[in-house]
Short mmCIF file of C-alpha atoms in Angstrom, two decimals:
data_model
loop_
_atom_site.label_atom_id
_atom_site.label_comp_id
_atom_site.label_asym_id
_atom_site.label_seq_id
_atom_site.Cartn_x
_atom_site.Cartn_y
_atom_site.Cartn_z
CA UNK K 79 0.00 0.04 -0.01
CA UNK K 80 0.94 3.67 -0.36
CA UNK K 81 3.68 2.76 -2.86
CA UNK K 82 3.47 6.15 -4.63
CA UNK K 83 4.80 7.80 -1.44
CA UNK K 84 8.17 6.01 -1.69
CA UNK K 85 10.54 7.41 -4.38
CA UNK K 86 12.93 4.46 -4.13
CA UNK K 87 10.25 2.30 -5.74
CA UNK K 88 10.27 4.36 -8.90
CA UNK K 89 13.39 2.62 -10.11
CA UNK K 90 12.08 -0.90 -10.48
CA UNK K 91 13.69 -2.20 -7.32
CA UNK K 92 11.98 -4.81 -5.18
CA UNK K 93 13.02 -4.03 -1.67
CA UNK K 94 12.78 -6.84 0.90
CA UNK K 95 15.36 -5.56 3.42
CA UNK K 96 13.22 -3.37 5.65
CA UNK K 97 14.45 -5.10 8.84
CA UNK K 98 17.91 -3.68 7.96
CA UNK K 99 16.52 -0.29 7.10
CA UNK K 100 13.18 0.87 5.75
CA UNK K 101 12.52 3.04 2.73
CA UNK K 102 11.57 6.66 3.40
CA UNK K 103 8.38 8.36 2.18
CA UNK K 104 8.80 11.61 0.21
CA UNK K 105 7.23 13.67 3.05
CA UNK K 106 10.11 12.70 5.40
CA UNK K 107 12.71 13.58 2.77
CA UNK K 108 10.96 16.89 2.09
CA UNK K 109 10.86 17.92 5.73
CA UNK K 110 14.57 17.28 6.08
CA UNK K 111 15.37 18.89 2.83
CA UNK K 112 13.43 22.01 3.93
CA UNK K 113 15.56 22.24 7.02
CA UNK K 114 18.72 22.24 4.90
CA UNK K 115 17.46 24.44 2.14
CA UNK K 116 14.98 26.84 3.82
CA UNK K 117 15.57 27.09 7.58
CA UNK K 118 19.02 25.89 8.55
CA UNK K 119 19.82 27.06 12.10
CA UNK K 120 20.75 25.59 15.42
CA UNK K 121 18.00 25.00 17.93
CA UNK K 122 17.02 27.06 20.89
CA UNK K 123 19.61 29.84 20.42
CA UNK K 124 18.58 32.09 17.54
CA UNK K 125 16.07 34.96 17.42
CA UNK K 126 15.76 35.02 13.66
CA UNK K 127 13.00 33.62 11.50
CA UNK K 128 14.77 30.47 10.30
CA UNK K 129 15.59 29.58 13.96
CA UNK K 130 11.95 30.03 14.92
CA UNK K 131 10.81 27.64 12.22
CA UNK K 132 13.43 25.13 13.24
CA UNK K 133 12.40 25.36 16.93
CA UNK K 134 8.79 24.82 15.94
CA UNK K 135 9.58 21.78 13.80
CA UNK K 136 11.93 20.34 16.37
CA UNK K 137 10.07 20.91 19.58
CA UNK K 138 6.94 18.98 18.81
CA UNK K 139 8.96 15.82 18.13
CA UNK K 140 9.38 14.56 21.66
CA UNK K 141 5.64 14.99 22.26
CA UNK K 142 4.86 13.03 19.06
CA UNK K 143 7.12 10.17 20.13
CA UNK K 144 5.64 10.21 23.61
CA UNK K 145 2.08 9.85 22.22
CA UNK K 146 3.22 7.21 19.70
CA UNK K 147 4.48 4.80 22.40
CA UNK K 148 2.08 5.94 25.15
CA UNK K 149 4.66 7.26 27.57
CA UNK K 150 3.56 9.33 30.56
CA UNK K 151 5.72 12.33 29.88
CA UNK K 152 7.95 13.65 27.13
CA UNK K 153 10.75 13.79 29.75
CA UNK K 154 10.85 10.01 29.32
CA UNK K 155 11.91 10.37 25.62
CA UNK K 156 15.64 10.63 25.06
CA UNK K 157 16.96 11.19 21.54
CA UNK K 158 19.96 8.99 20.68
CA UNK K 159 21.77 7.93 17.49
CA UNK K 160 19.73 4.74 17.38
CA UNK K 161 18.80 1.58 19.29
CA UNK K 162 22.43 0.63 19.74
CA UNK K 163 23.21 3.87 21.61
CA UNK K 164 19.97 3.60 23.51
CA UNK K 165 20.74 0.08 24.79
CA UNK K 166 24.35 1.07 25.58
CA UNK K 167 23.07 4.09 27.59
CA UNK K 168 20.92 1.71 29.68
CA UNK K 169 23.77 -0.75 30.18
CA UNK K 170 26.56 1.67 31.00
CA UNK K 171 24.60 4.62 32.38
CA UNK K 172 22.16 2.68 34.51
CA UNK K 173 22.82 -1.05 34.92
CA UNK K 174 26.50 -0.61 35.67
CA UNK K 175 25.52 1.58 38.60
CA UNK K 176 22.73 -0.45 40.06
CA UNK K 177 23.84 -4.07 39.46
CA UNK K 178 26.20 -6.04 41.66
CA UNK K 179 28.40 -9.03 41.23
CA UNK K 180 26.31 -12.19 40.87
CA UNK K 181 23.17 -10.38 39.66
CA UNK K 182 21.60 -12.06 36.65
CA UNK K 183 20.47 -10.72 33.30
CA UNK K 184 18.18 -12.88 31.22
CA UNK K 185 18.47 -12.60 27.42
CA UNK K 186 18.17 -15.25 24.69
CA UNK K 187 20.19 -16.41 21.70
CA UNK K 188 17.94 -14.76 19.16
CA UNK K 189 18.90 -11.27 20.29
CA UNK K 190 20.67 -8.74 18.12
CA UNK K 191 24.31 -7.90 18.97
CA UNK K 192 23.23 -4.54 20.50
CA UNK K 193 21.02 -6.33 23.00
CA UNK K 194 23.72 -8.83 23.90
CA UNK K 195 27.23 -7.33 23.82
CA UNK K 196 26.70 -4.55 26.32
CA UNK K 197 25.69 -7.19 28.91
CA UNK K 198 28.67 -9.40 28.03
CA UNK K 199 30.88 -6.40 28.71
CA UNK K 200 29.12 -5.84 32.06
CA UNK K 201 29.55 -9.52 32.83
CA UNK K 202 33.32 -9.07 32.31
CA UNK K 203 33.54 -5.69 34.04
CA UNK K 204 31.35 -6.06 37.11
CA UNK K 205 30.76 -9.79 37.44
CA UNK K 206 27.06 -10.01 36.67
CA UNK K 207 25.88 -13.21 34.94
CA UNK K 208 24.26 -13.33 31.55
CA UNK K 209 21.78 -16.19 31.19
CA UNK K 210 19.77 -17.44 28.18
CA UNK K 211 16.11 -18.21 28.01
CA UNK K 212 15.79 -21.32 25.82
CA UNK K 213 13.87 -20.96 22.53
CA UNK K 214 11.08 -23.43 21.76
CA UNK K 215 10.84 -25.73 18.71
CA UNK K 216 9.88 -22.78 16.50
CA UNK K 217 12.84 -20.76 17.86
CA UNK K 218 10.38 -18.59 19.76
CA UNK K 219 10.19 -17.30 23.33
CA UNK K 220 7.43 -18.56 25.63
CA UNK K 221 6.38 -17.04 28.95
CA UNK K 222 6.85 -20.47 30.60
CA UNK K 223 10.49 -20.63 29.45
CA UNK K 224 11.09 -17.12 30.79
CA UNK K 225 9.48 -18.06 34.16
CA UNK K 226 11.68 -21.15 34.43
CA UNK K 227 14.83 -19.15 34.13
CA UNK K 228 13.97 -16.55 36.75
CA UNK K 229 15.87 -16.89 40.05
CA UNK K 230 16.20 -14.66 43.13
CA UNK K 231 19.25 -13.15 41.48
CA UNK K 232 17.44 -12.16 38.25
CA UNK K 233 17.54 -8.37 38.13
CA UNK K 234 17.08 -7.67 34.42
CA UNK K 235 15.22 -9.20 31.52
CA UNK K 236 16.22 -7.80 28.10
CA UNK K 237 14.39 -8.89 25.03
CA UNK K 238 13.53 -7.79 21.49
CA UNK K 239 9.81 -7.21 20.96
CA UNK K 240 10.13 -8.77 17.53
CA UNK K 241 13.28 -10.72 16.73
CA UNK K 242 15.13 -9.81 13.64
CA UNK K 243 15.71 -13.24 12.14
CA UNK K 244 12.75 -15.36 13.28
CA UNK K 245 10.37 -12.38 13.41
CA UNK K 246 8.37 -13.79 16.32
CA UNK K 247 6.40 -11.35 18.46
CA UNK K 248 7.54 -11.85 22.01
CA UNK K 249 4.85 -11.81 24.76
CA UNK K 250 6.18 -8.59 26.22
CA UNK K 251 3.01 -7.68 28.11
CA UNK K 252 3.05 -10.97 30.08
CA UNK K 253 6.81 -10.77 30.64
CA UNK K 254 6.41 -7.16 31.75
CA UNK K 255 3.75 -8.29 34.29
CA UNK K 256 6.20 -10.82 35.72
CA UNK K 257 8.91 -8.16 35.94
CA UNK K 258 6.59 -5.86 37.82
CA UNK K 259 5.69 -8.59 40.37
CA UNK K 260 9.26 -9.63 40.91
CA UNK K 261 10.88 -6.19 40.76
CA UNK K 262 12.95 -6.94 37.71
CA UNK K 263 14.12 -4.18 35.26
CA UNK K 264 12.57 -4.85 31.88
CA UNK K 265 14.43 -3.70 28.75
CA UNK K 266 12.64 -3.93 25.39
CA UNK K 267 14.38 -3.60 22.09
CA UNK K 268 11.61 -2.39 19.78
CA UNK K 269 13.81 -1.92 16.70
CA UNK K 270 11.96 -4.48 14.64
CA UNK K 271 8.48 -3.84 15.96
CA UNK K 272 8.26 -0.07 15.89
CA UNK K 273 5.98 1.00 12.97
CA UNK K 274 4.99 -2.62 12.37
CA UNK K 275 2.93 -3.28 15.49
CA UNK K 276 1.49 -1.16 18.32
CA UNK K 277 3.92 -0.22 21.14
CA UNK K 278 2.59 0.72 24.53
CA UNK K 279 5.25 1.22 27.21
CA UNK K 280 2.65 1.39 29.95
CA UNK K 281 0.93 -1.87 28.99
CA UNK K 282 4.21 -3.79 28.78
CA UNK K 283 5.69 -2.17 31.89
CA UNK K 284 8.99 -1.45 30.13
CA UNK K 285 11.62 0.09 32.36
CA UNK K 286 13.47 1.05 29.13
CA UNK K 287 12.54 0.71 25.43
CA UNK K 288 14.80 1.40 22.49
CA UNK K 289 14.25 1.91 18.77
CA UNK K 290 15.81 3.52 15.69
CA UNK K 291 14.24 6.03 13.33
CA UNK K 292 15.58 4.47 10.15
CA UNK K 293 13.73 1.23 10.52
CA UNK K 294 10.41 3.10 10.90
CA UNK K 295 10.36 5.09 7.66
CA UNK K 296 12.51 7.82 9.19
CA UNK K 297 16.11 8.94 8.76
CA UNK K 298 19.34 7.23 9.92
CA UNK K 299 21.24 8.76 12.84
CA UNK K 300 18.28 9.22 15.15
CA UNK K 301 16.79 6.82 17.69
CA UNK K 302 14.96 6.85 20.94
CA UNK K 303 15.48 5.61 24.43
CA UNK K 304 12.28 5.54 26.47
CA UNK K 305 12.88 5.21 30.23
CA UNK K 306 10.60 5.50 33.20
CA UNK K 307 11.38 8.97 34.53
CA UNK K 308 12.54 7.78 37.98
CA UNK K 309 14.99 5.40 36.30
CA UNK K 310 16.28 8.01 33.84
CA UNK K 311 16.87 10.29 36.82
CA UNK K 312 19.26 7.64 38.20
CA UNK K 313 20.94 7.13 34.83
CA UNK K 314 24.25 8.79 34.11
CA UNK K 315 24.96 10.29 30.70
CA UNK K 316 27.58 8.81 28.41
CA UNK K 317 28.41 12.17 26.79
CA UNK K 318 29.31 15.43 28.54
CA UNK K 319 29.40 18.86 26.87
CA UNK K 320 27.24 21.66 25.66
CA UNK K 321 23.48 21.60 26.04
CA UNK K 322 23.44 19.09 28.90
CA UNK K 323 24.89 21.20 31.79
CA UNK K 324 23.44 23.82 34.06
CA UNK K 325 26.88 25.34 35.03
CA UNK K 326 30.49 24.43 35.59
CA UNK K 327 33.08 26.39 37.60
CA UNK K 328 36.79 26.66 38.06
CA UNK K 329 36.59 24.90 41.39
CA UNK K 330 35.44 21.75 39.56
CA UNK K 331 31.81 22.04 40.53
CA UNK K 332 29.12 21.47 37.94
CA UNK K 333 25.47 20.64 37.63
CA UNK K 334 23.79 18.76 34.83
CA UNK K 335 20.42 19.52 33.31
CA UNK K 336 17.47 17.35 34.17
CA UNK K 337 16.17 14.50 31.98
CA UNK K 338 16.09 14.16 29.05
CA UNK K 339 18.48 17.06 28.22
CA UNK K 340 21.30 15.62 30.39
CA UNK K 341 21.73 12.75 27.92
CA UNK K 342 21.79 14.88 24.80
CA UNK K 343 25.14 16.72 24.91
CA UNK K 344 26.20 18.51 21.74
CA UNK K 345 24.17 19.82 18.87
CA UNK K 346 21.44 17.26 18.26
CA UNK K 347 20.72 15.69 14.88
CA UNK K 348 18.19 18.41 14.07
CA UNK K 349 17.17 17.36 10.52
CA UNK K 350 16.85 13.75 11.73
CA UNK K 351 14.65 14.66 14.71
CA UNK K 352 12.38 16.61 12.32
CA UNK K 353 12.41 13.66 9.92
CA UNK K 354 11.51 11.21 12.68
CA UNK K 355 8.53 13.37 13.75
CA UNK K 356 7.32 13.42 10.15
CA UNK K 357 7.73 9.62 9.90
CA UNK K 358 5.58 9.07 12.97
CA UNK K 359 2.93 11.44 11.65
CA UNK K 360 2.94 9.45 8.44
CA UNK K 361 2.64 6.14 10.18
CA UNK K 362 -0.20 7.43 12.35
CA UNK K 363 -2.08 8.49 9.26
CA UNK K 364 -1.87 4.97 7.81
CA UNK K 365 -2.35 3.20 11.17
CA UNK K 366 -0.03 0.70 12.77
CA UNK K 367 -2.66 -1.92 13.15
CA UNK K 368 -3.43 -1.74 9.45
CA UNK K 369 0.28 -2.08 8.60
CA UNK K 370 0.61 -5.15 10.86
CA UNK K 371 -2.45 -6.91 9.37
CA UNK K 372 -1.23 -6.15 5.86
CA UNK K 373 2.28 -7.49 6.50
CA UNK K 374 0.87 -10.65 7.99
CA UNK K 375 -1.25 -11.20 4.93
CA UNK K 376 1.84 -10.82 2.78
CA UNK K 377 3.80 -13.21 4.92
CA UNK K 378 1.16 -15.88 4.87
CA UNK K 379 0.94 -15.63 1.10
CA UNK K 380 4.73 -15.80 0.68
CA UNK K 381 5.08 -18.81 2.99
CA UNK K 382 2.31 -20.65 1.17
CA UNK K 383 4.05 -20.04 -2.15
CA UNK K 384 7.57 -20.87 -0.94
CA UNK K 385 6.29 -24.16 0.55
CA UNK K 386 5.54 -25.27 -3.01
CA UNK K 387 9.22 -24.98 -4.04
CA UNK K 388 11.20 -28.12 -3.31
CA UNK K 389 14.62 -26.63 -2.61
CA UNK K 390 13.44 -23.87 -0.27
CA UNK K 391 14.04 -24.47 3.43
CA UNK K 392 11.89 -22.24 5.61
CA UNK K 393 12.91 -21.45 9.18
CA UNK K 394 10.07 -19.32 10.58
CA UNK K 395 6.73 -20.23 9.08
CA UNK K 396 4.77 -19.61 12.23
CA UNK K 397 6.02 -16.15 13.35
CA UNK K 398 3.50 -13.35 12.99
CA UNK K 399 5.45 -10.51 11.35
CA UNK K 400 6.67 -9.59 7.89
CA UNK K 401 9.90 -11.52 8.18
CA UNK K 402 10.57 -14.76 6.24
CA UNK K 403 13.86 -16.53 6.71
CA UNK K 404 14.99 -19.29 4.36
CA UNK K 405 17.83 -20.95 2.49
CA UNK K 406 18.02 -22.66 -0.85
CA UNK K 407 19.19 -26.26 -0.31
CA UNK K 408 22.89 -26.55 -0.87
CA UNK K 409 23.38 -22.82 -1.64
CA UNK K 410 25.28 -20.42 0.53
CA UNK K 411 22.96 -17.57 1.56
CA UNK K 412 25.12 -14.91 0.02
CA UNK K 413 25.06 -16.64 -3.34
CA UNK K 414 21.28 -16.59 -3.18
CA UNK K 415 21.20 -12.88 -2.46
CA UNK K 416 23.59 -12.16 -5.31
CA UNK K 417 21.37 -14.27 -7.56
CA UNK K 418 18.24 -12.34 -6.55
CA UNK K 419 19.98 -9.05 -7.09
CA UNK K 420 20.22 -10.12 -10.72
CA UNK K 421 16.39 -9.71 -10.76
CA UNK K 422 16.63 -6.43 -8.85
CA UNK K 423 15.37 -8.08 -5.73
CA UNK K 424 17.10 -6.85 -2.56
CA UNK K 425 17.24 -9.26 0.34
CA UNK K 426 19.65 -9.82 3.19
CA UNK K 427 22.04 -12.75 3.56
CA UNK K 428 24.10 -13.50 6.64
CA UNK K 429 23.78 -14.00 10.39
CA UNK K 430 21.83 -10.72 10.75
CA UNK K 431 23.92 -9.71 13.81
CA UNK K 432 22.41 -12.58 15.82
CA UNK K 433 25.60 -14.55 16.04
CA UNK K 434 24.44 -16.85 18.82
CA UNK K 435 21.27 -18.04 16.95
CA UNK K 436 23.48 -20.49 15.12
CA UNK K 437 23.52 -22.62 18.30
CA UNK K 438 19.73 -23.00 18.02
CA UNK K 439 19.19 -23.11 14.23
CA UNK K 440 22.18 -25.36 13.56
CA UNK K 441 22.98 -23.07 10.68
CA UNK K 442 24.98 -19.87 10.73
CA UNK K 443 23.76 -17.98 7.75
CA UNK K 444 20.29 -17.50 6.27
CA UNK K 445 18.45 -15.38 3.66
CA UNK K 446 15.95 -12.89 5.07
CA UNK K 447 12.96 -11.32 3.40
CA UNK K 448 11.66 -8.47 5.51
CA UNK K 449 8.71 -6.40 4.51
CA UNK K 450 6.95 -3.17 5.20
CA UNK K 451 3.75 -1.46 4.10
CA UNK K 452 5.08 -0.62 0.66
CA UNK K 453 5.61 -4.24 -0.48
CA UNK K 454 2.91 -6.05 -2.42
CA UNK K 455 1.88 -9.49 -3.75
CA UNK K 456 3.14 -8.69 -7.24
CA UNK K 457 6.64 -8.34 -5.80
CA UNK K 458 6.28 -11.59 -3.91
CA UNK K 459 5.24 -13.35 -7.12
CA UNK K 460 8.43 -12.06 -8.79
CA UNK K 461 10.48 -13.35 -5.90
CA UNK K 462 8.81 -16.72 -5.99
CA UNK K 463 9.30 -16.90 -9.77
CA UNK K 464 13.01 -16.13 -9.42
CA UNK K 465 13.43 -18.81 -6.68
CA UNK K 466 11.63 -21.35 -8.89
CA UNK K 467 14.22 -20.77 -11.55
CA UNK K 468 17.08 -21.04 -9.04
CA UNK K 469 18.23 -24.45 -10.34
CA UNK K 470 20.34 -22.31 -12.74
CA UNK K 471 21.68 -20.13 -9.92
CA UNK K 472 25.33 -20.69 -10.68
CA UNK K 473 24.91 -19.69 -14.35
CA UNK K 474 24.01 -16.27 -12.95
CA UNK K 475 26.23 -15.83 -9.92
CA UNK K 476 29.41 -17.26 -11.44
CA UNK H 176 42.43 -25.77 -23.54
CA UNK H 177 41.92 -22.07 -23.29
CA UNK H 178 40.09 -21.30 -20.11
CA UNK H 179 40.49 -17.59 -20.62
CA UNK H 180 38.13 -17.55 -23.55
CA UNK H 181 35.67 -20.26 -22.55
CA UNK H 182 33.10 -18.85 -20.16
CA UNK H 183 31.29 -22.14 -19.72
CA UNK H 184 34.51 -23.96 -18.83
CA UNK H 185 35.46 -21.35 -16.29
CA UNK H 186 32.06 -21.63 -14.66
CA UNK H 187 32.45 -25.43 -14.50
CA UNK H 188 35.86 -25.11 -12.87
CA UNK H 189 34.57 -22.67 -10.26
CA UNK H 190 31.45 -24.73 -9.60
CA UNK H 191 33.36 -28.00 -9.37
CA UNK H 192 35.75 -26.46 -6.89
CA UNK H 193 32.88 -25.02 -4.88
CA UNK H 194 30.88 -28.25 -4.73
CA UNK H 195 33.86 -30.65 -4.34
CA UNK H 196 36.59 -28.50 -2.84
CA UNK H 197 40.13 -29.75 -2.40
CA UNK H 198 41.32 -30.58 1.13
CA UNK H 199 38.21 -29.52 3.07
CA UNK H 200 38.62 -30.43 6.78
CA UNK H 201 41.25 -29.40 9.19
CA UNK H 202 43.98 -31.57 10.77
CA UNK H 203 44.35 -29.40 13.88
CA UNK H 204 47.89 -30.69 13.96
CA UNK H 205 50.75 -28.69 15.49
CA UNK H 206 52.75 -29.23 12.37
CA UNK H 207 50.49 -26.81 10.53
CA UNK H 208 50.22 -23.09 10.82
CA UNK H 209 46.58 -21.95 11.12
CA UNK H 210 44.88 -18.67 10.25
CA UNK H 211 41.26 -17.56 10.25
CA UNK H 212 40.16 -15.37 7.43
CA UNK H 213 36.84 -13.61 7.27
CA UNK H 214 35.20 -10.91 5.29
CA UNK H 215 34.12 -7.99 7.43
CA UNK H 216 31.69 -6.75 4.83
CA UNK H 217 30.00 -10.05 4.44
CA UNK H 218 29.78 -13.46 6.05
CA UNK H 219 32.47 -15.64 4.63
CA UNK H 220 34.53 -17.23 7.34
CA UNK H 221 37.33 -19.78 6.69
CA UNK H 222 40.10 -21.43 8.68
CA UNK H 223 43.13 -22.33 6.64
CA UNK H 224 46.01 -24.60 7.63
CA UNK H 225 49.42 -24.56 5.99
CA UNK H 226 52.29 -27.05 6.24
CA UNK H 227 55.77 -26.08 5.03
CA UNK H 228 58.70 -28.49 5.08
CA UNK H 229 62.17 -27.50 3.90
CA UNK H 230 60.70 -24.37 2.34
CA UNK H 231 58.23 -26.37 0.26
CA UNK H 232 54.50 -26.16 0.83
CA UNK H 233 53.51 -29.77 1.36
CA UNK H 234 49.90 -29.31 2.40
CA UNK H 235 47.12 -26.73 2.76
CA UNK H 236 43.72 -27.50 4.28
CA UNK H 237 40.66 -25.41 5.00
CA UNK H 238 37.23 -25.42 6.57
CA UNK H 239 34.41 -23.03 7.23
CA UNK H 240 31.39 -21.42 5.60
CA UNK H 241 31.81 -19.22 2.61
CA UNK H 242 30.26 -18.30 -0.75
CA UNK H 243 30.93 -20.04 -4.10
CA UNK H 244 33.71 -17.58 -5.03
CA UNK H 245 35.61 -17.74 -1.71
CA UNK H 246 35.33 -21.49 -1.34
CA UNK H 247 36.30 -22.26 -4.99
CA UNK H 248 39.20 -19.79 -4.89
CA UNK H 249 40.50 -21.50 -1.73
CA UNK H 250 40.27 -24.90 -3.38
CA UNK H 251 41.99 -23.80 -6.61
CA UNK H 252 44.65 -21.94 -4.63
CA UNK H 253 45.35 -25.02 -2.58
CA UNK H 254 45.91 -27.08 -5.71
CA UNK H 255 48.07 -24.41 -7.24
CA UNK H 256 50.35 -23.88 -4.26
CA UNK H 257 51.00 -27.36 -2.96
CA UNK H 258 54.45 -28.43 -4.08
CA UNK H 259 55.73 -24.93 -4.60
CA UNK H 260 58.55 -23.24 -2.64
CA UNK H 261 57.46 -20.41 -0.38
CA UNK H 262 59.01 -17.79 -2.73
CA UNK H 263 57.24 -19.32 -5.72
CA UNK H 264 54.00 -19.26 -3.74
CA UNK H 265 54.50 -15.60 -2.85
CA UNK H 266 55.04 -14.76 -6.54
CA UNK H 267 51.84 -16.56 -7.53
CA UNK H 268 49.88 -14.89 -4.69
CA UNK H 269 51.21 -11.45 -5.63
CA UNK H 270 50.22 -12.02 -9.27
CA UNK H 271 46.84 -13.23 -8.22
CA UNK H 272 46.37 -10.11 -6.09
CA UNK H 273 47.43 -7.96 -9.11
CA UNK H 274 44.92 -9.69 -11.29
CA UNK H 275 42.04 -9.17 -8.85
CA UNK H 276 43.01 -5.55 -8.25
CA UNK H 277 43.29 -4.90 -12.02
CA UNK H 278 47.06 -4.33 -12.09
CA UNK H 279 49.62 -5.88 -14.41
CA UNK H 280 50.18 -9.55 -13.84
CA UNK H 281 51.82 -12.65 -15.30
CA UNK H 282 49.09 -14.95 -16.61
CA UNK H 283 51.41 -17.86 -17.15
CA UNK H 284 52.11 -18.70 -13.54
CA UNK H 285 48.55 -18.56 -12.25
CA UNK H 286 47.24 -21.87 -13.57
CA UNK H 287 43.55 -22.34 -12.97
CA UNK H 288 43.39 -19.26 -10.75
CA UNK H 289 43.02 -17.38 -14.01
CA UNK H 290 39.29 -18.18 -13.88
CA UNK H 291 38.85 -15.11 -11.65
CA UNK H 292 40.35 -12.66 -14.11
CA UNK H 293 37.00 -10.95 -14.57
CA UNK H 294 35.92 -10.78 -10.95
CA UNK H 295 36.74 -7.06 -10.93
CA UNK H 296 33.51 -6.58 -12.87
CA UNK H 297 31.71 -7.44 -9.61
CA UNK H 298 33.56 -5.22 -7.13
CA UNK H 299 31.78 -6.57 -4.11
CA UNK H 300 33.13 -10.07 -4.89
CA UNK H 301 36.80 -9.07 -5.06
CA UNK H 302 37.10 -9.53 -1.33
CA UNK H 303 35.62 -13.04 -1.60
CA UNK H 304 38.29 -13.99 -4.19
CA UNK H 305 41.06 -12.55 -2.03
CA UNK H 306 40.01 -14.20 1.19
CA UNK H 307 42.24 -17.32 1.00
CA UNK H 308 45.19 -15.27 -0.26
CA UNK H 309 45.07 -13.03 2.81
CA UNK H 310 45.32 -15.99 5.18
CA UNK H 311 48.08 -17.76 3.30
CA UNK H 312 50.18 -14.58 2.96
CA UNK H 313 49.82 -14.04 6.72
CA UNK H 314 51.03 -17.48 7.50
CA UNK H 315 53.98 -17.16 5.08
CA UNK H 316 54.90 -13.90 6.83
CA UNK H 317 54.67 -15.58 10.24
CA UNK H 318 57.01 -18.33 8.90
CA UNK H 319 59.51 -15.71 7.69
CA UNK H 320 59.48 -13.92 11.02
CA UNK H 321 60.19 -17.06 12.93
CA UNK H 322 62.95 -18.12 10.46
CA UNK H 323 64.60 -14.72 10.83
CA UNK H 324 64.47 -15.15 14.60
CA UNK H 325 66.39 -18.41 14.34
#
């Protein structure tokens, strides 16, 4: 749907790599372009007309994000470079301060590097223990398996809302409920779910929630960390400098601004914040629920077609998102993606930054189709057609 | 046989070396040098073992996961280098590198490795073709360093 809004589609490309980064609608590009061509200025420090326009475009953004994820206050919305920075801010600005040796963090082997490595570093630095919730036979997370892993020492559960290879929607509301009962910090990586499915930080009781703008029809270089205000107050910034301090004196005294400003030292990514705001406005106009239902319809169609092809191995038939992971029998995933590029079909091959999933899948590298609202059945038919002809793959890739 | 002009034959050579590569499987023996080689921009990941006796390469083995180009290049390189002295091997590897990087090179000494002479047309696959070379050169350098120490 809404294909006419996405200029990348004018060049005959079939884009199935939205889990890596989404395409951007023209309105987002225009808003950012306007900032660069019509009202370039820094924020909150000019009295001229361009600066006033920039302030107006920029200032509403935090409020728009707040509404979008149902946070209590716009103070709970911190702008970062992306999910990776958001999760690192939680790990090194908050967890490092509140956790003690022997405390346990529960993650799982389907997590993206950015929701694993910071904890492995903490494990090494302060002696916490990283433990893994087992995946079920469909490589998915169940509430029961989470419950089984919780001990008296469990202080944190960190999980992606939708995983980036299997594409399963994790039961975050139920896990959030458990965390509330047991006083466990709950970290949600919403990178793959934001703009695909409704996010409600109150309902899932997230302590922190992270996402990136570029996977939700917005620009690169901007992301969000949501944190409950009382927790953000206890979090230390990773960056010190202009824009985040109240004062600093020769005697070494200083005071930082309050949340969220204390985390946003330096000139912010102004164009990107404006672009993110426009992306959210755009998504709201379409409706997240409608996007989710549409993507599911596409996935079900694709799976049913791929099941008819003998040499296609599917890894995640049952998951309820727009991600389909597969391999061609006997073909290295990268050769498959190079083959599909011959038909102008863009997919992703590799381990998708989930390097521990190989322990569960018994295979290191896969091909991933990931969709968004702008994909359609015609594109899926072309993909299926290309895969049906893949017996000749080496005539094309060699 | 002129593999330079026969596209079908080149493809067959590459495919055959991909599907039935030479010396797949490691020895993990202490008589071998070992080096991991991986492609940061993609997902190829190979371990290569090298055995040198009296300055002659007597064995090379490999294992890992990699695309058709990386795997076949490793296989062909293994066949080409076994039996060569280390300085002959260096010369072949330098020529191979020159070919991939579109510099001047000596076709005569490359043997079947010549099948990759058009890989430059797919710039993102150059790294795949160079993957085994990197590891073998590193091991030859290590060997030189240890010889110089003695």
